[in-house]
Coordinates of C-alpha atoms and ligand atoms in Angstrom, one line a residue:
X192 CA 13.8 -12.0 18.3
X193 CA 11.8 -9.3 19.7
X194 CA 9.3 -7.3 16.8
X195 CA 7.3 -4.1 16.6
X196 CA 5.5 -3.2 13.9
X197 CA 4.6 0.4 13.5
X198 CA 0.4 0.7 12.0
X199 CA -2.8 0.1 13.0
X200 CA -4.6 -1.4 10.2
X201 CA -5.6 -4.5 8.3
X202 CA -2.0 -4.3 7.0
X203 CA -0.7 -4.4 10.7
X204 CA -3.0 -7.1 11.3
X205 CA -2.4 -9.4 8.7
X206 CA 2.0 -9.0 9.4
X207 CA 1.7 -9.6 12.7
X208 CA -0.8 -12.7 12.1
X209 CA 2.1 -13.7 9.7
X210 CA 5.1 -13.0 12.1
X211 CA 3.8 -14.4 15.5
X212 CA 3.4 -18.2 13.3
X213 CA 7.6 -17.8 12.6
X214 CA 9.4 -19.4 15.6
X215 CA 12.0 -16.6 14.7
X216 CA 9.8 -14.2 16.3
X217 CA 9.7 -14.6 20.6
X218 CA 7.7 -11.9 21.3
X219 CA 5.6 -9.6 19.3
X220 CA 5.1 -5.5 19.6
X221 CA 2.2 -3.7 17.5
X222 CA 2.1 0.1 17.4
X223 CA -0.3 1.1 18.1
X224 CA -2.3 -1.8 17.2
X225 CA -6.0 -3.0 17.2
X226 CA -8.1 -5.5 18.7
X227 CA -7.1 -7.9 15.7
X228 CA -3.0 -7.6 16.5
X229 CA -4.3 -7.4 20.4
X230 CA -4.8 -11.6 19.5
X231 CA -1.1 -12.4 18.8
X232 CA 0.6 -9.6 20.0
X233 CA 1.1 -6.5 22.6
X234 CA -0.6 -3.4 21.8
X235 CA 1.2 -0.4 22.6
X236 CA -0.5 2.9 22.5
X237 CA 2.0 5.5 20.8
X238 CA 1.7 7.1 17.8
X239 CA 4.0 6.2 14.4
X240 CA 5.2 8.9 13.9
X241 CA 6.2 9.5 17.7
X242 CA 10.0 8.5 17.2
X243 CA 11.4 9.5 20.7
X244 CA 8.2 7.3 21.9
X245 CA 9.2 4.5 19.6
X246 CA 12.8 4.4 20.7
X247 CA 11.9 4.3 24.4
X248 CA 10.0 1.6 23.3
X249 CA 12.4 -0.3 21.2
X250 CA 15.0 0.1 24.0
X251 CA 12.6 -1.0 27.2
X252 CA 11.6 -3.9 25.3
X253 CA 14.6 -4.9 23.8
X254 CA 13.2 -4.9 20.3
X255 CA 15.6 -6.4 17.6
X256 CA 13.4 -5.7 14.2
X257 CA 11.2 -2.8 13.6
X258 CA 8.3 -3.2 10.7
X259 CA 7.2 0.1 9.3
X260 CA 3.7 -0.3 8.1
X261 CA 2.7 2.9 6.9
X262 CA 3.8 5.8 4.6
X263 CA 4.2 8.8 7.1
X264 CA 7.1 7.2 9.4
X265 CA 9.4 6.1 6.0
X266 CA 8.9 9.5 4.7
X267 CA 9.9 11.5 7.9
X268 CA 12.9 9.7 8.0
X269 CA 12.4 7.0 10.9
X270 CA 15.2 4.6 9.2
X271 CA 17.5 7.3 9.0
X272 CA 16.5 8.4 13.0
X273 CA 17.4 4.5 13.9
X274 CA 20.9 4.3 12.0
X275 CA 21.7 7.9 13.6
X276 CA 21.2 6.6 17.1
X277 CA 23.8 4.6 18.8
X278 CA 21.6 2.9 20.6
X279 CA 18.9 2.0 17.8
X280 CA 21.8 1.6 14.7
X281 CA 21.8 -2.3 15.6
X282 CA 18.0 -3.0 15.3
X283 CA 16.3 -4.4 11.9
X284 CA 14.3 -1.8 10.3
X285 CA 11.9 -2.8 7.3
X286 CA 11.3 -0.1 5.2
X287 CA 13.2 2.4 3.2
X288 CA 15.3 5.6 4.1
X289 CA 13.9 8.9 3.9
X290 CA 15.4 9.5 0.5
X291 CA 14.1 6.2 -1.3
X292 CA 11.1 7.4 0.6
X293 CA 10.5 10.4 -1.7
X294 CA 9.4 7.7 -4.3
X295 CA 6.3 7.9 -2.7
X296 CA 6.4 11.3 -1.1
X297 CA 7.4 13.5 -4.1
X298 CA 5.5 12.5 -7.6
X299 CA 7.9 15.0 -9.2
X300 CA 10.5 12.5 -7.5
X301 CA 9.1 9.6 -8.4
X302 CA 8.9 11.0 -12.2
X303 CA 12.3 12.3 -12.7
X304 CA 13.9 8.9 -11.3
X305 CA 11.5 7.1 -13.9
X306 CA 12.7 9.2 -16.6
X307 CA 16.8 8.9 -15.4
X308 CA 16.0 5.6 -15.8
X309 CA 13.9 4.5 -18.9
X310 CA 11.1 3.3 -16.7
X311 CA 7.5 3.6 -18.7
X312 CA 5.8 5.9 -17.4
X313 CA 3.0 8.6 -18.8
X314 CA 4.2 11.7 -20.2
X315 CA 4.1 15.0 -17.7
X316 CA 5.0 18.5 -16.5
X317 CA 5.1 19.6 -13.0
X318 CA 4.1 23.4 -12.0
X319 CA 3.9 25.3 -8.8
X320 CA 2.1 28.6 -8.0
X321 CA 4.4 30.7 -10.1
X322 CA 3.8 28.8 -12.8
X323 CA 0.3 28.3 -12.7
X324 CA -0.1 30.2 -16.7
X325 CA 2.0 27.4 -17.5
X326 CA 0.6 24.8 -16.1
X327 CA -2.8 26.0 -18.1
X328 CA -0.9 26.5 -21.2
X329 CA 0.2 22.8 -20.9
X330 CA -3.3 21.1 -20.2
X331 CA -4.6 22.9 -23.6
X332 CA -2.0 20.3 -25.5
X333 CA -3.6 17.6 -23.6
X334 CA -6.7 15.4 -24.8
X335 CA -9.2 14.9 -21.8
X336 CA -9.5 13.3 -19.1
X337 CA -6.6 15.5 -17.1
X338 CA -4.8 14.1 -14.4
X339 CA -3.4 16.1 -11.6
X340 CA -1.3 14.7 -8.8
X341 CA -0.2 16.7 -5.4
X342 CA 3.6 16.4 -5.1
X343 CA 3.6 15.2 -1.7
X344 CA 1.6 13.2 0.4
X345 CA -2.1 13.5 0.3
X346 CA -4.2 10.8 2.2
X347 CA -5.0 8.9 -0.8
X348 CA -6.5 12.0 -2.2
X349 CA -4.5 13.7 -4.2
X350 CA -4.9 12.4 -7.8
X351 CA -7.6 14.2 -9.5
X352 CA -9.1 13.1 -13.0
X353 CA -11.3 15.6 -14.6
X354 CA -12.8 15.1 -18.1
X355 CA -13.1 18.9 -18.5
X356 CA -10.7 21.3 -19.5
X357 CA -12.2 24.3 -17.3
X358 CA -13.0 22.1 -14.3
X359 CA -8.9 21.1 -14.9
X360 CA -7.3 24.6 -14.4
X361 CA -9.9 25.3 -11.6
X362 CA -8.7 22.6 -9.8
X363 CA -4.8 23.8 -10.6
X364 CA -5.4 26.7 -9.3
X365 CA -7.3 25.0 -6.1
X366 CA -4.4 23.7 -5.7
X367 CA -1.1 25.9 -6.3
X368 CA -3.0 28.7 -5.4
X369 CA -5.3 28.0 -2.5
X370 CA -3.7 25.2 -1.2
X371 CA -6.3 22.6 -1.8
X372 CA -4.2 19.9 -0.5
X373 CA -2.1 22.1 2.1
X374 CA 1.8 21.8 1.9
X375 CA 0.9 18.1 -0.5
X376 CA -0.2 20.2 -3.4
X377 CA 2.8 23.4 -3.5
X378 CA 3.7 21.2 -6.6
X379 CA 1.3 19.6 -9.1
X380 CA 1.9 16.8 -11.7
X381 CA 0.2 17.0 -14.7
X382 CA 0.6 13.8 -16.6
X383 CA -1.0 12.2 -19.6
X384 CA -4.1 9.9 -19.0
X385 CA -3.1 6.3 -19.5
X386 CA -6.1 3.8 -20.8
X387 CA -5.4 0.4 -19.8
X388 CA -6.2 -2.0 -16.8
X389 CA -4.4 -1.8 -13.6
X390 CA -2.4 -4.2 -11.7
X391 CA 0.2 -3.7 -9.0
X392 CA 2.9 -5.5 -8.3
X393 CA 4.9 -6.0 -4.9
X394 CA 8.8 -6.4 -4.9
X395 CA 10.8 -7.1 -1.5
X396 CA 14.4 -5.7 -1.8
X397 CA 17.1 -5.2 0.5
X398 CA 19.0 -2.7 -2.0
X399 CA 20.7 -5.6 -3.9
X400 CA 19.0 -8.3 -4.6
X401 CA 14.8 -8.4 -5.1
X402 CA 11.9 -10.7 -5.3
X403 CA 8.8 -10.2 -6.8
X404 CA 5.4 -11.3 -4.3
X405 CA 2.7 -12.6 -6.1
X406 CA 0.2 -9.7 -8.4
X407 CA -2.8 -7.8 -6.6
X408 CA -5.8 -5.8 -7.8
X409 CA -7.8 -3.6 -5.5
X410 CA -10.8 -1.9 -5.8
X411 CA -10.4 1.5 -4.6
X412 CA -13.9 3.2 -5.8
X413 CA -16.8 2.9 -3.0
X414 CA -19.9 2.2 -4.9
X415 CA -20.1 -1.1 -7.3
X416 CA -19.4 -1.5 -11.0
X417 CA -16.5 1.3 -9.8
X418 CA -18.1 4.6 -8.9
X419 CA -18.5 6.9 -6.4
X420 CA -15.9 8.1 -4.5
X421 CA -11.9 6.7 -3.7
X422 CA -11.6 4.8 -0.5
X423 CA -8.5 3.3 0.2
X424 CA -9.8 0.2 -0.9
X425 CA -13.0 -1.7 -0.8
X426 CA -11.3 -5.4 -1.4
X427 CA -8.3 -7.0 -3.3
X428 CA -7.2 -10.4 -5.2
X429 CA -4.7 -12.0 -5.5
X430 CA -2.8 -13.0 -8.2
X431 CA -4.4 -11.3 -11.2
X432 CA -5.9 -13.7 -13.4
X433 CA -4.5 -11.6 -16.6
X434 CA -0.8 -11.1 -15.4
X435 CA 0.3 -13.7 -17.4
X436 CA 3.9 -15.6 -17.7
X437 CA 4.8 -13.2 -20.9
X438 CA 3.4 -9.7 -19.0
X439 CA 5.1 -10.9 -15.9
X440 CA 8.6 -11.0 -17.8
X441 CA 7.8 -7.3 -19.6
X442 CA 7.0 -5.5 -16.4
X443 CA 10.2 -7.1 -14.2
X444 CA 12.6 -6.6 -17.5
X445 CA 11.3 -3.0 -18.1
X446 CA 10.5 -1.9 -14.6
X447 CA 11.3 -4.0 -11.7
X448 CA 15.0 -4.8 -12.6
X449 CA 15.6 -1.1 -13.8
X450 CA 14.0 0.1 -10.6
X451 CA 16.3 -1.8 -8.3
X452 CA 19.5 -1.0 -10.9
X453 CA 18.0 2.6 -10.9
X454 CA 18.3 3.0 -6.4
X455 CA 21.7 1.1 -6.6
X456 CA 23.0 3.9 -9.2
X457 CA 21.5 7.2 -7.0
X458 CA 22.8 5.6 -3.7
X459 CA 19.6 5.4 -2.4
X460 CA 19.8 2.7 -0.1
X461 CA 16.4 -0.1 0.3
X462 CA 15.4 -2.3 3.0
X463 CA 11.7 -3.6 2.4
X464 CA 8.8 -3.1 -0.2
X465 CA 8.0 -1.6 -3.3
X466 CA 4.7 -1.4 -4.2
X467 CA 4.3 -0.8 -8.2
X468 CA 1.0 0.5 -9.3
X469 CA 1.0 -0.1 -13.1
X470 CA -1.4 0.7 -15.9
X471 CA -1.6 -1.9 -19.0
X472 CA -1.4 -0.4 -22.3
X473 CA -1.9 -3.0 -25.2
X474 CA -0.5 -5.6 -23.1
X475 CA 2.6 -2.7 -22.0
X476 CA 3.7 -1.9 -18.0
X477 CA 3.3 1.9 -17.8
X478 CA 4.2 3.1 -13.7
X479 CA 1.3 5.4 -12.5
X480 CA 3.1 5.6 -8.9
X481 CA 5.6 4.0 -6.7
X482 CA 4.8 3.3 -2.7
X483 CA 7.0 2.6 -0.5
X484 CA 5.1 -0.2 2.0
X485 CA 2.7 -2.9 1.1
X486 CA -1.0 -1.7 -0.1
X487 CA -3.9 -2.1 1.8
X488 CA -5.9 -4.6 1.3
X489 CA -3.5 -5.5 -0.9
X490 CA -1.4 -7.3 2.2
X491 CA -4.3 -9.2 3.0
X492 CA -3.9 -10.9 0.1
X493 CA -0.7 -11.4 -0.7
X494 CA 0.7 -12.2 2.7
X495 CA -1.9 -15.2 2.8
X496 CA -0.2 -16.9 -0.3
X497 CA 2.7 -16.6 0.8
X498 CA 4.0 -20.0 2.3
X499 CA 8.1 -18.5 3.7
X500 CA 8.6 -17.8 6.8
X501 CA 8.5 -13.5 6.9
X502 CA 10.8 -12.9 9.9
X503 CA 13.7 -14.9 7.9
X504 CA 12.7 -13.1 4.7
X505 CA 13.0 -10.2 6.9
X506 CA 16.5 -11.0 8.7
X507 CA 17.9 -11.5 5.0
X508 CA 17.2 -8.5 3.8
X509 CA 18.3 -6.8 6.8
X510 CA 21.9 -8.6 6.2
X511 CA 21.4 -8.0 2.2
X512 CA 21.3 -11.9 1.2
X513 CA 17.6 -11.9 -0.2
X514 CA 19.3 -13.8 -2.7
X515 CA 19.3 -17.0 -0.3
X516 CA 15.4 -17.2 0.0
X517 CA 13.4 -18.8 -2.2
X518 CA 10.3 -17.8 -2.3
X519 CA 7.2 -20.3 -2.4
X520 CA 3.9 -19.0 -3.2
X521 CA 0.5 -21.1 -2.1
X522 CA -1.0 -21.4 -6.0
X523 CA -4.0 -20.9 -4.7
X524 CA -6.5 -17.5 -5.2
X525 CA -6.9 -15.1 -2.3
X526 CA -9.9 -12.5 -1.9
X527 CA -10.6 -10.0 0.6
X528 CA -13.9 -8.0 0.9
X529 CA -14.1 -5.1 3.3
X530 CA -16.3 -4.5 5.6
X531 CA -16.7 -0.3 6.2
X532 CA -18.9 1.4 8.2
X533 CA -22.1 3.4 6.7
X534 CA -20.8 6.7 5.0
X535 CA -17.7 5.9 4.1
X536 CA -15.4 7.7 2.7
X537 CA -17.4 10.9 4.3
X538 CA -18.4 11.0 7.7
X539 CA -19.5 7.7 9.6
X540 CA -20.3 7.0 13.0
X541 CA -17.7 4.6 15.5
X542 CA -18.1 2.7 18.2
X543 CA -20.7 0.0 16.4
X544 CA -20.2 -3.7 18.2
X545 CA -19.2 -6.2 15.5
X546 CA -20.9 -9.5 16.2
X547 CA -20.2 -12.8 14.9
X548 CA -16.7 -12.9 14.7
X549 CA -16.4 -16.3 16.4
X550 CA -18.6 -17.9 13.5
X551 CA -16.2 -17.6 10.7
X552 CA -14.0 -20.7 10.2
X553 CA -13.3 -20.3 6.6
X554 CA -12.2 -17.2 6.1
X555 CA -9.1 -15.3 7.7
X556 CA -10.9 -11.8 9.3
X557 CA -8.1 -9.1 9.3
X558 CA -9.5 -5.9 11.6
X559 CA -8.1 -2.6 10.6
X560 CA -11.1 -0.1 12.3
X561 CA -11.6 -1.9 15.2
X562 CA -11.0 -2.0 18.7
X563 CA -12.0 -3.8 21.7
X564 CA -14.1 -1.8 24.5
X565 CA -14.9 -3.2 27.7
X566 CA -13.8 -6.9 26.3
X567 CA -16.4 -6.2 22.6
X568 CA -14.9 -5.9 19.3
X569 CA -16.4 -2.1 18.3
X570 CA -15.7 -0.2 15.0
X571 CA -13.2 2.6 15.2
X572 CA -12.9 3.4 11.4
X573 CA -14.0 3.8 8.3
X574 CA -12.3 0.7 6.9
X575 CA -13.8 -1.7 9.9
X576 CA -12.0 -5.4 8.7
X577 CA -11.3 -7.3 5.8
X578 CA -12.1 -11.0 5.0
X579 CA -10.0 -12.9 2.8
X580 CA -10.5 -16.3 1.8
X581 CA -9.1 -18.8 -0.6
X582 CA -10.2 -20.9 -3.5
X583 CA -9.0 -22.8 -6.8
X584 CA -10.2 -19.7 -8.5
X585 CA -10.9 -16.1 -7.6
X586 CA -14.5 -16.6 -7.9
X587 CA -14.3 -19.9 -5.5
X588 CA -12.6 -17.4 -3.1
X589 CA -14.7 -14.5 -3.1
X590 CA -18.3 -16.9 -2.7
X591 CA -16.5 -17.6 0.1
X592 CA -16.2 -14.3 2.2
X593 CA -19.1 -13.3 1.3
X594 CA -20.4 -16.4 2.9
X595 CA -18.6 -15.8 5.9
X596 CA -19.8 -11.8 5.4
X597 CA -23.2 -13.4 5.9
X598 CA -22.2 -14.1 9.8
X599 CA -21.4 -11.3 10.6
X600 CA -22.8 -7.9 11.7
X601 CA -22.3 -4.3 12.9
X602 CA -25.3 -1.3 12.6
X603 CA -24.8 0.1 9.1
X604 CA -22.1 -2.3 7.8
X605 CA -21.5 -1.6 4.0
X606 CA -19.2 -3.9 1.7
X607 CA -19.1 -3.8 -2.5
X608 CA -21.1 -7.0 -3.3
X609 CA -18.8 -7.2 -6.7
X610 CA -14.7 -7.2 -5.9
X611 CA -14.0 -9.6 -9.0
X612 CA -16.9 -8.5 -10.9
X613 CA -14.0 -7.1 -14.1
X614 CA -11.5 -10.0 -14.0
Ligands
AMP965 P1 -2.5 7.1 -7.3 O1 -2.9 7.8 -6.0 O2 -1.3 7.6 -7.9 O3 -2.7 5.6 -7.1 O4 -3.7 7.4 -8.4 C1 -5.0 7.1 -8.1 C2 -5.7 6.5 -9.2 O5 -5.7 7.4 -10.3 C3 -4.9 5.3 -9.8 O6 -5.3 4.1 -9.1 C4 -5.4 5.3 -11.2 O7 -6.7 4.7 -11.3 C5 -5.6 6.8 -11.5 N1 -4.4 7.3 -12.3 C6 -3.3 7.8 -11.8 N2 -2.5 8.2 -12.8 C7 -3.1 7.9 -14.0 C8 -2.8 8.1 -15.4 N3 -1.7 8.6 -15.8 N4 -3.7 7.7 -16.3 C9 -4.9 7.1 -15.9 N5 -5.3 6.9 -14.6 C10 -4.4 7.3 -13.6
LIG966 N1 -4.8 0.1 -1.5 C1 -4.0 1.1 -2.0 C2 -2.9 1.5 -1.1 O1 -2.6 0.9 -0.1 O2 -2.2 2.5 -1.4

């Protein structure tokens, strides 16, 4: 079979380092790609949200399974655009339609189909502009921190927690009023603040049937011991050393089998991932969101461990028979630690040459911001790669990329020297 995969990060890179090993897959598309997927696959320079470029695409090359990567394509609809087509309605996609989509790209959404059905999740109210009084009535019966969350989709940015009740209706008003998150924040969730660890979870579904891929933890924050600003993620392990047999049970009981129950009963029809971000409360799943894709760097990760082949995993849930596969999980611990360039999240500079890459043997190196120029592996991102390694234990795993980290080098590389440091 011929595959594309819509992305262009360490995500990307680390699906189609999983699909070019199945013998399923013939010949291997990425969209548009970097100079890691330029190693096993055919980069192809149009944009993912570009869907009359992406069925041109699909048709020249005679592509038989699509792999949505990202959020933005799922939530504009690009499942629906395929079944539409009758040219496209025959090819595999991966990843939901646009109105499972809204999981991610309406909080509101994502709230009221927790509440329809049962799911834990924290209290809230949701406001727009011409409720604004409202929404600063409603913060008053709240206990500090606040937590604000832009409707729609916001880069990763639009959760605020404030531990001031002032500095909490400013930033309402920010955002109904002036828009601080553009057409994202018309709506705001308010929710109750949740005290607990996180963990997410990962669940492959083709609408029916569901499996649950193996715990990850990221650390989102850019400085170490947790501070500073959000990234989209500084490094990952997986499993979670703390999501135990009995937690494991609670969370697909309470959440993941009312979850998949929950899109069966509103007809919203699921090919591909759901990504669970959770929040422990006295050893209690509580939901803080839903995404509809696999995290990143939680893939790099979780793909690692994961010993199926992914193109049949992928062909069953395209023909709704996930039941069929078993999955077998590698019971060993993968890290990733990743490698950004100086400045990040804020402004950094690009085109750095990354040296050393031929030196690492025992680590897997994932690139997400990087590209080859003139035949040299330069940085084209914030996030430059990750490298993830394996071990008995998490610590045994993360000594090791930061071993291999050791080899390599780029002017004003920056990684957290402490992914691990809580478990
Ligand atoms: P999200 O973009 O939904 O992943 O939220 C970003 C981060 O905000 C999460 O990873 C949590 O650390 C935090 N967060 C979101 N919702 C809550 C909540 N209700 N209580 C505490 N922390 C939260
Ligand atoms: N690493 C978090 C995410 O992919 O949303």
């Amino acid at each position: 079979m011929t595959i594309l995969i819509l992305g262009s990060g360490g995500r990307e890179h680390t699906f189609a380092w999983k699909i070019a090993r199945s013998p399923l897959c013939k010949q291997l598309y990425v969209a548009p790609g970097n100079s890691g997927t330029s190693q096993m696959a055919e980069n192809i320079n149009i944009n993912v949200t570009d869907f009359t470029a992406i069925k041109d695409l699909v048709l020249d090359k005679k592509i038989g399974m699509l792999v949505v990567g990202p959020e933005d394509p799922l939530v504009q609809g690009i499942h629906d655009f395929f079944l539409n087509d009758e040219e496209l309605k025959n090819v595999s996609v991966i990843g939901p339609q646009k109105a499972a989509s809204q999981l991610e790209g309406s909080k509101e959404f994502a709230k009221i189909f927790m509440l329809r059905h049962s799911i834990p999740t924290a209290t809230y109210k949701s406001f727009t502009k011409d409720n604004v009084e409202e929404g600063f009535l409603f913060l008053e019966t709240l206990k500090p921190p606040f937590v604000l969350k832009a409707d729609g989709l916001a880069e990763g940015k639009g959760v605020l927690i404030l531990n001031d009740l002032n500095e909490a209706k400013k930033e309402l008003k920010l955002m109904l009023v002036d828009a601080k998150f553009g057409e994202a924040s018309t709506k705001v969730v308010i929710e109750e603040f949740l005290e607990g660890i996180e963990l997410s979870v990962f669940v492959l579904t083709d609408g029916k049937h569901y499996k649950i891929l193996p715990t990850a933890k990221d650390y989102k924050r850019i400085g170490e011991g947790d501070t500073g600003l959000n990234t989209g993620g500084m490094g990952a392990i997986s499993p979670v050393p703390f999501a135990d047999e009995i937690l494991m049970k609670k969370i697909e009981e309470r959440v993941v089998k009312p979850t998949i129950k929950g899109l069966q009963k509103d007809n919203l029809p699921y090919k591909g991932f759901v990504f669970i971000g959770l929040i422990i409360v006295n050893n209690n799943p509580f939901v803080i969101e839903y995404n509809v894709r696999m995290g990143d760097p939680e893939t790099e990760v979780v793909l690692p461990l994961l010993k199926n082949d992914l193109v049949e995993i992928f062909k069953a849930i395209s023909e709704e028979r996930l039941n069929d596969i078993d999955i077998e999980i590698n019971n060993q611990t993968a890290a990733t630690v990743m490698l950004v360039s100086g400045g990040y999240p804020k402004t950094y500079l690009k085109g750095k040459e990354i040296s050393g890459i031929e030196n690492i043997k025992d680590s897997l190196i994932f690139h997400a911001g990087a590209k080859l120029e003139n035949g040299k592996v330069v940085t084209s991102g914030g996030r430059v790669m990750a490298i993830t390694s394996f071990g008995k234990t998490h610590q045994e795993a993360i000594k090791k990329s930061y071993q291999s980290i050791e080899k390599l080098h780029f002017d004003k590389m920056y990684y957290r020297k402490d992914i691990g440091f809580d478990l």
